[in-house]
mmCIF file of C-alpha atoms in Angstrom:
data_model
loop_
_atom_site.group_PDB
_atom_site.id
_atom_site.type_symbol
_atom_site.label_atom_id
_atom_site.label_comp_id
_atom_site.label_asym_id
_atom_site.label_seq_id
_atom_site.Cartn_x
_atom_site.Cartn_y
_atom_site.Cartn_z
ATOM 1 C CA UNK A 1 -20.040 10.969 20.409
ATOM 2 C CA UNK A 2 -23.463 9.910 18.774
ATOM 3 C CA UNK A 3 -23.651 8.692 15.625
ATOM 4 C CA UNK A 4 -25.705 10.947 14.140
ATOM 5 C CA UNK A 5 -22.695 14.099 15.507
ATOM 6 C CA UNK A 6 -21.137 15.628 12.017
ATOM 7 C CA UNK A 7 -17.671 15.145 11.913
ATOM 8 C CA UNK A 8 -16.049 17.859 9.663
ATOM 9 C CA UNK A 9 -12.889 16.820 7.840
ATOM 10 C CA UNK A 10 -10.488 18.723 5.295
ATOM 11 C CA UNK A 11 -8.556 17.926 2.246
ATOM 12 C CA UNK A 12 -5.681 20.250 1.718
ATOM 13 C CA UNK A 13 -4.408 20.314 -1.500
ATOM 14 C CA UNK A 14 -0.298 21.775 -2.361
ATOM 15 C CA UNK A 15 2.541 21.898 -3.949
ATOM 16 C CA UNK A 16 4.919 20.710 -1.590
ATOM 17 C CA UNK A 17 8.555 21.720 -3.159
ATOM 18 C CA UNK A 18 12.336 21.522 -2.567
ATOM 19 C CA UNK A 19 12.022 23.696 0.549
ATOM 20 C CA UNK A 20 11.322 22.219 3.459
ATOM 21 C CA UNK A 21 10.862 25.529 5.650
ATOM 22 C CA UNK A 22 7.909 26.393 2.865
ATOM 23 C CA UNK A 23 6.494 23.395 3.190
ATOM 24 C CA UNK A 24 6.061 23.435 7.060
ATOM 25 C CA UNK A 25 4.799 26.843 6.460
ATOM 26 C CA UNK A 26 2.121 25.932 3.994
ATOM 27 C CA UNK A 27 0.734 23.415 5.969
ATOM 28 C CA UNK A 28 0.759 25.865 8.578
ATOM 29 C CA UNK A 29 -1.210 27.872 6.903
ATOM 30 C CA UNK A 30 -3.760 25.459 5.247
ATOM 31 C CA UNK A 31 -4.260 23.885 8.835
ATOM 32 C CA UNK A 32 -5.205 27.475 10.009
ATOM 33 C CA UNK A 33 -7.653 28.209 6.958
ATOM 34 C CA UNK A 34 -9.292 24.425 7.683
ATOM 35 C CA UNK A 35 -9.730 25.193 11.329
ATOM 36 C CA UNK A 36 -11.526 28.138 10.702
ATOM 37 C CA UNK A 37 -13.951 26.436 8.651
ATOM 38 C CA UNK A 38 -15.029 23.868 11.301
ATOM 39 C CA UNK A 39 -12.388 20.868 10.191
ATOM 40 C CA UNK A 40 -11.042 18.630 12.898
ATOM 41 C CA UNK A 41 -9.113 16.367 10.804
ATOM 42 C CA UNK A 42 -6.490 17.974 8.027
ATOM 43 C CA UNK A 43 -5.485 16.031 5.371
ATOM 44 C CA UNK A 44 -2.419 16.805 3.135
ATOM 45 C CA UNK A 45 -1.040 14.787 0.470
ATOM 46 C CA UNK A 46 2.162 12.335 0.137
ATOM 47 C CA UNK A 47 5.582 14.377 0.144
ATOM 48 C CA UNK A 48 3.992 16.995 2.231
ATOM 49 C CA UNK A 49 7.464 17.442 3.776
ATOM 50 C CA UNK A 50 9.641 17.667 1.089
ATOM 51 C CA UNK A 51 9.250 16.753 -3.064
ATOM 52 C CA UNK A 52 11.286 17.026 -6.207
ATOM 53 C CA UNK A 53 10.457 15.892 -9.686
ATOM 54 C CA UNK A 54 12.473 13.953 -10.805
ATOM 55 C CA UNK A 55 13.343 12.379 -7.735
ATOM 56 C CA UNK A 56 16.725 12.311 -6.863
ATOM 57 C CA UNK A 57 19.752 11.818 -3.634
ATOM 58 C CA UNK A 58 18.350 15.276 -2.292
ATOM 59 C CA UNK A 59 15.391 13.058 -0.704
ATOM 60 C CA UNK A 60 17.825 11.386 1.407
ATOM 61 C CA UNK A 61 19.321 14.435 2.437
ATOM 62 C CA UNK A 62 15.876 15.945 3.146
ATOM 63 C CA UNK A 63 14.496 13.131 5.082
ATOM 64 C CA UNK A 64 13.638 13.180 8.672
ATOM 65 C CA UNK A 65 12.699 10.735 11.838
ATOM 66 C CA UNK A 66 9.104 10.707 13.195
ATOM 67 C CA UNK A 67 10.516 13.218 16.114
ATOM 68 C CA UNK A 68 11.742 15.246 13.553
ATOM 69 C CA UNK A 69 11.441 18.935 12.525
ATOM 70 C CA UNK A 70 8.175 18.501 10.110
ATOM 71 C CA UNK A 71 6.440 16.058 12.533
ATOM 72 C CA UNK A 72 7.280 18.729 16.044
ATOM 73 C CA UNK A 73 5.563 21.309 13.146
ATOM 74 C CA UNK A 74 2.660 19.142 13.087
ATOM 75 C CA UNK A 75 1.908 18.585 16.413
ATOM 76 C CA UNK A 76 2.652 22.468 16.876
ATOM 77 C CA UNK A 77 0.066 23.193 14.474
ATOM 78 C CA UNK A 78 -2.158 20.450 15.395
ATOM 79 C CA UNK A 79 -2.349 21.437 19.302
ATOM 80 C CA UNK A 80 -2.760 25.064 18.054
ATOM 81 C CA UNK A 81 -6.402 24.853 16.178
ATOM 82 C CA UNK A 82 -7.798 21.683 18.337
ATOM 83 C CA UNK A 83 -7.192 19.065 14.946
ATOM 84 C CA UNK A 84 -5.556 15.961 13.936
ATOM 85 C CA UNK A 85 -3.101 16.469 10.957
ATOM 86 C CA UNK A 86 -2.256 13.575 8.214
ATOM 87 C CA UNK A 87 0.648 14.082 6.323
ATOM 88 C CA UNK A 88 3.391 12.729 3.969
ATOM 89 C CA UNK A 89 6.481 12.842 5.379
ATOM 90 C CA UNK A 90 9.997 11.526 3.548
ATOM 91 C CA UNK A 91 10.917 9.579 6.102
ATOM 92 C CA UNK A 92 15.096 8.495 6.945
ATOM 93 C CA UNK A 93 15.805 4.847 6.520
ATOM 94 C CA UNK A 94 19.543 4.604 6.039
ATOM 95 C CA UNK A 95 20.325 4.708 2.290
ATOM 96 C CA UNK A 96 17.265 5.204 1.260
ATOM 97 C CA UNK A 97 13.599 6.838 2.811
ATOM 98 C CA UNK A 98 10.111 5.765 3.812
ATOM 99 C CA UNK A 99 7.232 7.612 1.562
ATOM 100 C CA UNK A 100 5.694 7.737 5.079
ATOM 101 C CA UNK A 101 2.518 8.983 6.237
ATOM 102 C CA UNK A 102 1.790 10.003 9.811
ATOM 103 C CA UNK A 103 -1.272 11.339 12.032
ATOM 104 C CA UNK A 104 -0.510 13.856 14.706
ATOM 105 C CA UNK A 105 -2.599 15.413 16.843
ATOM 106 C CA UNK A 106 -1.161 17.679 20.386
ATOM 107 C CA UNK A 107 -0.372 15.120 22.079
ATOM 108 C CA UNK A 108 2.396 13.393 18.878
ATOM 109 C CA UNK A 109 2.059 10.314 16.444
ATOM 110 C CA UNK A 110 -1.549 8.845 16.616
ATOM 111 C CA UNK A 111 -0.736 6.267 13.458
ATOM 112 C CA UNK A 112 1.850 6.086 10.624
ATOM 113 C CA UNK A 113 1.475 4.275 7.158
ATOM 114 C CA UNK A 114 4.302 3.440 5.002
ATOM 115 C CA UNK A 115 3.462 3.100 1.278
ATOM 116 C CA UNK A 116 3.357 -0.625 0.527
ATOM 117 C CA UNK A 117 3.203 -0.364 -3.215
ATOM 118 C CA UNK A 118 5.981 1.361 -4.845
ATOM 119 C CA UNK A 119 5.175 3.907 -8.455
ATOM 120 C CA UNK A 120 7.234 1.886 -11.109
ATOM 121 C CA UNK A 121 5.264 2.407 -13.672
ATOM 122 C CA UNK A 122 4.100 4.675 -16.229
ATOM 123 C CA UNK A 123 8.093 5.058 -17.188
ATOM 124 C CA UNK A 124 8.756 6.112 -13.294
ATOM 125 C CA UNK A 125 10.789 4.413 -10.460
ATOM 126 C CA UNK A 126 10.203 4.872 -6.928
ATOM 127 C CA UNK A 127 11.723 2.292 -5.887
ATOM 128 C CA UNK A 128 15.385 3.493 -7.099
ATOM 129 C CA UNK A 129 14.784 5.786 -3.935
ATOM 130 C CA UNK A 130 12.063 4.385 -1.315
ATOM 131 C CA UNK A 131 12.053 1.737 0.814
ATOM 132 C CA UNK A 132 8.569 -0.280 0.708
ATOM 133 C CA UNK A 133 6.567 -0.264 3.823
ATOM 134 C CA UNK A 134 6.331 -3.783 5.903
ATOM 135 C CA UNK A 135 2.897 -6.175 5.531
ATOM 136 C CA UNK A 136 1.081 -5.469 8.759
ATOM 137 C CA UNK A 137 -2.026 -4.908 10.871
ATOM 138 C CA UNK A 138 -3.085 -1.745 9.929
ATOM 139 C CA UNK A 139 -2.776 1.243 12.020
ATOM 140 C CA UNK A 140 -6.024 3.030 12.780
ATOM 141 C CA UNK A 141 -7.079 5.680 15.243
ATOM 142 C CA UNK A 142 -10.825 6.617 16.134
ATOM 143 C CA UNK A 143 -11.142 10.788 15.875
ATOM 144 C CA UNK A 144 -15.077 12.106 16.312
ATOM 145 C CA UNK A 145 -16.186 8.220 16.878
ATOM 146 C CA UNK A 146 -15.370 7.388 13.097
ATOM 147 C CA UNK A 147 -12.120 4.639 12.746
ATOM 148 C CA UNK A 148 -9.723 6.529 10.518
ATOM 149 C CA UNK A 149 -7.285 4.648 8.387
ATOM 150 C CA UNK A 150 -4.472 5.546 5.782
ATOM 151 C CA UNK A 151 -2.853 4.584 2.456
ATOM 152 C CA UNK A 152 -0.831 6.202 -0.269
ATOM 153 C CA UNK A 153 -1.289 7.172 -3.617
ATOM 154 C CA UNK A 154 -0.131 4.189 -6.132
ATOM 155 C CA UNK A 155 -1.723 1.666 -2.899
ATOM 156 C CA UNK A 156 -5.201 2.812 -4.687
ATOM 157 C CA UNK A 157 -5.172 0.752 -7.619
ATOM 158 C CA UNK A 158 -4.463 -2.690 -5.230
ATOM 159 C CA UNK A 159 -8.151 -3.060 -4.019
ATOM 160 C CA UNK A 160 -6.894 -5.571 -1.260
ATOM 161 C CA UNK A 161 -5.100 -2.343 0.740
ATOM 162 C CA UNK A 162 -8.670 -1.006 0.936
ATOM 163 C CA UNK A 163 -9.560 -4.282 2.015
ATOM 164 C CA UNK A 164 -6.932 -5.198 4.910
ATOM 165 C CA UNK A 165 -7.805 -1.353 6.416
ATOM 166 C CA UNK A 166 -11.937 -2.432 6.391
ATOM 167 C CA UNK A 167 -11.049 -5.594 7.877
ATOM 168 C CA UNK A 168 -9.246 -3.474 10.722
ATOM 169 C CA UNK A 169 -12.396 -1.472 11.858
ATOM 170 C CA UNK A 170 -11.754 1.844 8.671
ATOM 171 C CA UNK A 171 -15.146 3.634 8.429
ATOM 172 C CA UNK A 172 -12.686 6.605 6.581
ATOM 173 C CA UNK A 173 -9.515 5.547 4.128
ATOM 174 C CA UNK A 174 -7.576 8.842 3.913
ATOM 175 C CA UNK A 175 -5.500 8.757 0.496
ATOM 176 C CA UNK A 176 -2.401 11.434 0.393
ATOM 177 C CA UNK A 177 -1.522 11.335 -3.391
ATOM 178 C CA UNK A 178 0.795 12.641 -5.445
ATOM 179 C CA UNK A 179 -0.588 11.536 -8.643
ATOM 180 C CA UNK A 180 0.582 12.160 -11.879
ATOM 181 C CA UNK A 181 -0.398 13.519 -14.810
ATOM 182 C CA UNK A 182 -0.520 11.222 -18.091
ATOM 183 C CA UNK A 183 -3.194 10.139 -20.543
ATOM 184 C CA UNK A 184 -6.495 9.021 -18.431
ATOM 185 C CA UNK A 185 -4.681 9.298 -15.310
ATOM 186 C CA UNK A 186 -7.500 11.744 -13.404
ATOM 187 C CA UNK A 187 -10.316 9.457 -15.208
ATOM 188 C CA UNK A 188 -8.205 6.568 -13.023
ATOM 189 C CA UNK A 189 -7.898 8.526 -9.841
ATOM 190 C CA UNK A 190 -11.367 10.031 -9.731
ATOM 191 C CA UNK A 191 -12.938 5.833 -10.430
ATOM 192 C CA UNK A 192 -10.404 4.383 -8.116
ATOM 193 C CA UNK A 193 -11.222 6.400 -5.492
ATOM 194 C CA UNK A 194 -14.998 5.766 -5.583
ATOM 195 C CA UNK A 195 -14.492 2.510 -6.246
ATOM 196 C CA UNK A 196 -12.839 2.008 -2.976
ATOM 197 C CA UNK A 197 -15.526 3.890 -1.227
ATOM 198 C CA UNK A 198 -18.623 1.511 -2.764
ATOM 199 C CA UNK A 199 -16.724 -1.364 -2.149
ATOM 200 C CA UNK A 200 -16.369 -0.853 1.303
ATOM 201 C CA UNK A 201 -18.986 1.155 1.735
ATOM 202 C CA UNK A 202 -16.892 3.810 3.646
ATOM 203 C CA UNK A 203 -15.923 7.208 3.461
ATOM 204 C CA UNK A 204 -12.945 8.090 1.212
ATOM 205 C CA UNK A 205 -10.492 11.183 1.602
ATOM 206 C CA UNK A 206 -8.148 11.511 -0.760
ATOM 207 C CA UNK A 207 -5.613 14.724 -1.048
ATOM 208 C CA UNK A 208 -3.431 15.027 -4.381
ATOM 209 C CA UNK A 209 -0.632 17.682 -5.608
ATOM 210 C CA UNK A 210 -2.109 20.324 -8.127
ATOM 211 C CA UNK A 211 -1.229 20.673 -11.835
ATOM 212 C CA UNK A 212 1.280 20.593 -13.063
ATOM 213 C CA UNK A 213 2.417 17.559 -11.805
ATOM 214 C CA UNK A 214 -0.586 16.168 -9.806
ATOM 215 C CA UNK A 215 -3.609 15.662 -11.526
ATOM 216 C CA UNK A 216 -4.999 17.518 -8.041
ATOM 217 C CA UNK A 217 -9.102 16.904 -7.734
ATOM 218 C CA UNK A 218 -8.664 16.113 -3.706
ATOM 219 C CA UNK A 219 -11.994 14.871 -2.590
ATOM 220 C CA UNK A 220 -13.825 13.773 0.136
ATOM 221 C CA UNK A 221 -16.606 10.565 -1.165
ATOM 222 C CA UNK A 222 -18.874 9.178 0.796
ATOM 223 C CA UNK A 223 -19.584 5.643 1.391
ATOM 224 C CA UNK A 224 -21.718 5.118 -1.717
ATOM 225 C CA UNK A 225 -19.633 7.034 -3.950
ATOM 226 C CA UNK A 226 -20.859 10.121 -3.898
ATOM 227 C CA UNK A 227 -18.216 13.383 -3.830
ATOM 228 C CA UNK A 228 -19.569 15.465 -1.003
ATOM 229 C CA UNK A 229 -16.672 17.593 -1.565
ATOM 230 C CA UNK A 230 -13.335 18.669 -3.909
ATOM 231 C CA UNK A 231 -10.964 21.075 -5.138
ATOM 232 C CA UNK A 232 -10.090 21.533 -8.694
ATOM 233 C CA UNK A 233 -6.858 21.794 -10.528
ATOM 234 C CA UNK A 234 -5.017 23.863 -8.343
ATOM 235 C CA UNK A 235 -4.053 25.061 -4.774
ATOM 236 C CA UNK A 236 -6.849 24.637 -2.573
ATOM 237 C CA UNK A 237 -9.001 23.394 0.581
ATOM 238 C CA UNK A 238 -12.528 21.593 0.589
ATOM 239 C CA UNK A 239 -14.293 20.696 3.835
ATOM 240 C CA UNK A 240 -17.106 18.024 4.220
ATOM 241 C CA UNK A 241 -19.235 16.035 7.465
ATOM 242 C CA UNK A 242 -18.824 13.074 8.463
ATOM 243 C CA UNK A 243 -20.761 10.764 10.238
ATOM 244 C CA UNK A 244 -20.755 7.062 11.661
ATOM 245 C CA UNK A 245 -24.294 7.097 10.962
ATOM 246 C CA UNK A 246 -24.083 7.296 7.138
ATOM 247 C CA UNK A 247 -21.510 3.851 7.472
ATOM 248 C CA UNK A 248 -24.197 2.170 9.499
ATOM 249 C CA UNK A 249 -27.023 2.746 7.095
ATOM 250 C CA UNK A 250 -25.246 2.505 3.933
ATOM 251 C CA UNK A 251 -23.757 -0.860 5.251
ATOM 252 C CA UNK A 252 -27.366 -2.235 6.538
ATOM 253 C CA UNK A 253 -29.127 -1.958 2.944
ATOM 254 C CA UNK A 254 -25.833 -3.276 1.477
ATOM 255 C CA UNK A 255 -23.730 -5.276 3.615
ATOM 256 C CA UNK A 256 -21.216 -6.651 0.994
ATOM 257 C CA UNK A 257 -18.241 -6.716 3.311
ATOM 258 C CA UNK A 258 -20.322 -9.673 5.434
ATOM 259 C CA UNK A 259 -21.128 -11.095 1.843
ATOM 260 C CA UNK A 260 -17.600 -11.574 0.485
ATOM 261 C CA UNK A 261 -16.338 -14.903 0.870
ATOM 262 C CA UNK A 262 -12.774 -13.917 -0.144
ATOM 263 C CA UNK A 263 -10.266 -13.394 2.269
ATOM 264 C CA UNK A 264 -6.854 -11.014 2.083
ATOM 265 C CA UNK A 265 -3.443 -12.965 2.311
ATOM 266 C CA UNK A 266 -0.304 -11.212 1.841
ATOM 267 C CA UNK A 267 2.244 -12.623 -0.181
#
């Protein structure tokens, strides 16, 4: 694929709830309505598979494997419109779960990201419940000639996650949220996610819950910051085109990632 070829992508944004068989069934749905609009990537946010505020043993007993029965949804879906879905999914990990986020497309798993940076703070715990995803090499997969990587939610406000997924090849960082409400908290996720964009001078796609709980405003940024498209408050798709082209020029009047002199180490 050239360059220049438009890559249309969607951001999907829910209220995943206590039910998984609505859940699957939403997504479902919002895959169908993306399609039809020209998206070949559909992007959900975190807990896409099963949520409940405040969190609780039930997410154990809701969590599934990657062969499970909301992943076999996906790749149902997924083979069904011609797309590649990313989703959160609670994933099983003994006693406790994974806050887990996978890529399917027909053919199964393309990628999976496990959230490295747990939400305690702002009074809330997820760590009481989820297991922290390993330090790794990223894993990335190339859909429409763009390199597509993920990261989740509280991840955004660590610029070296951003960072370690540029140094792997990302021209897109695809952000499944569920971020909540509190003072300034969509002031923080609307700047944090075009920060990360300018930074790295890629394209940023970030999905989030609606209100009540999520501060929703899913958007898709491009790699100077600007929001090319969004949803508001509540339930919702938007659909926007990408290309590697915009990267390449973007990156050739300001090449700041072969400017930094800082490295990433994990500790």
């Amino acid at each position: 694929m050239s360059e220049t070829a438009a890559f249309p992508v969607a951001v999907c944004q829910f209220r995943p709830t206590a039910s998984r068989d609505e859940n699957r069934a939403r997504v479902a749905q919002q895959t169908a309505d993306a399609a039809a609009r020209g998206a070949r990537l559909v992007v959900f946010p975190e807990y896409s598979s099963y949520f409940v505020d405040p969190m609780d043993a039930t997410l154990i007993e809701n969590s599934e494997s990657l062969d499970g029965e909301f992943v076999r949804t996906l790749q149902a879906t997924a083979s069904a419109h011609g797309v590649t879905i990313i989703a959160g999914l609670v994933e099983a990990a003994g006693e406790r779960v994974r806050n887990t986020l996978v890529a399917v497309d027909a053919d199964g798993v393309r990628a999976t990201y496990r959230k490295q940076h747990l939400y305690d703070a702002f009074g809330q715990t997820e760590s009481d419940w989820i297991e922290a995803g390993e330090l790794g090499a990223p894993e990335t997969l190339e859909i429409g000639g763009l390199r597509v990587a993920m990261m989740t939610c509280y991840d955004l406000r660590f610029p070296e996650v951003a960072r370690t997924l540029v140094d792997a090849g990302a021209d897109v960082i695809v952000v499944p949220a569920e971020w909540v409400r509190g003072p300034l908290k969509e002031h923080h996720w609307t700047t944090l996610l075009a920060a990360r964009a300018i930074e790295n001078t890629v394209y940023v796609v970030a999905a989030d819950h609606p209100t009540p709980i999520g501060v929703g405003h899913s958007q898709i940024i491009d790699p100077q910051g600007v929001v090319l498209a969004g949803v508001g408050t509540g339930e919702g798709l938007a659909v926007a085109e990408l290309t590697k082209d915009a990267v390449t020029r973007v990156r050739e009047v300001n090449p700041v990632l072969r400017l930094r002199r800082y490295g990433v180490t994990p500790r």
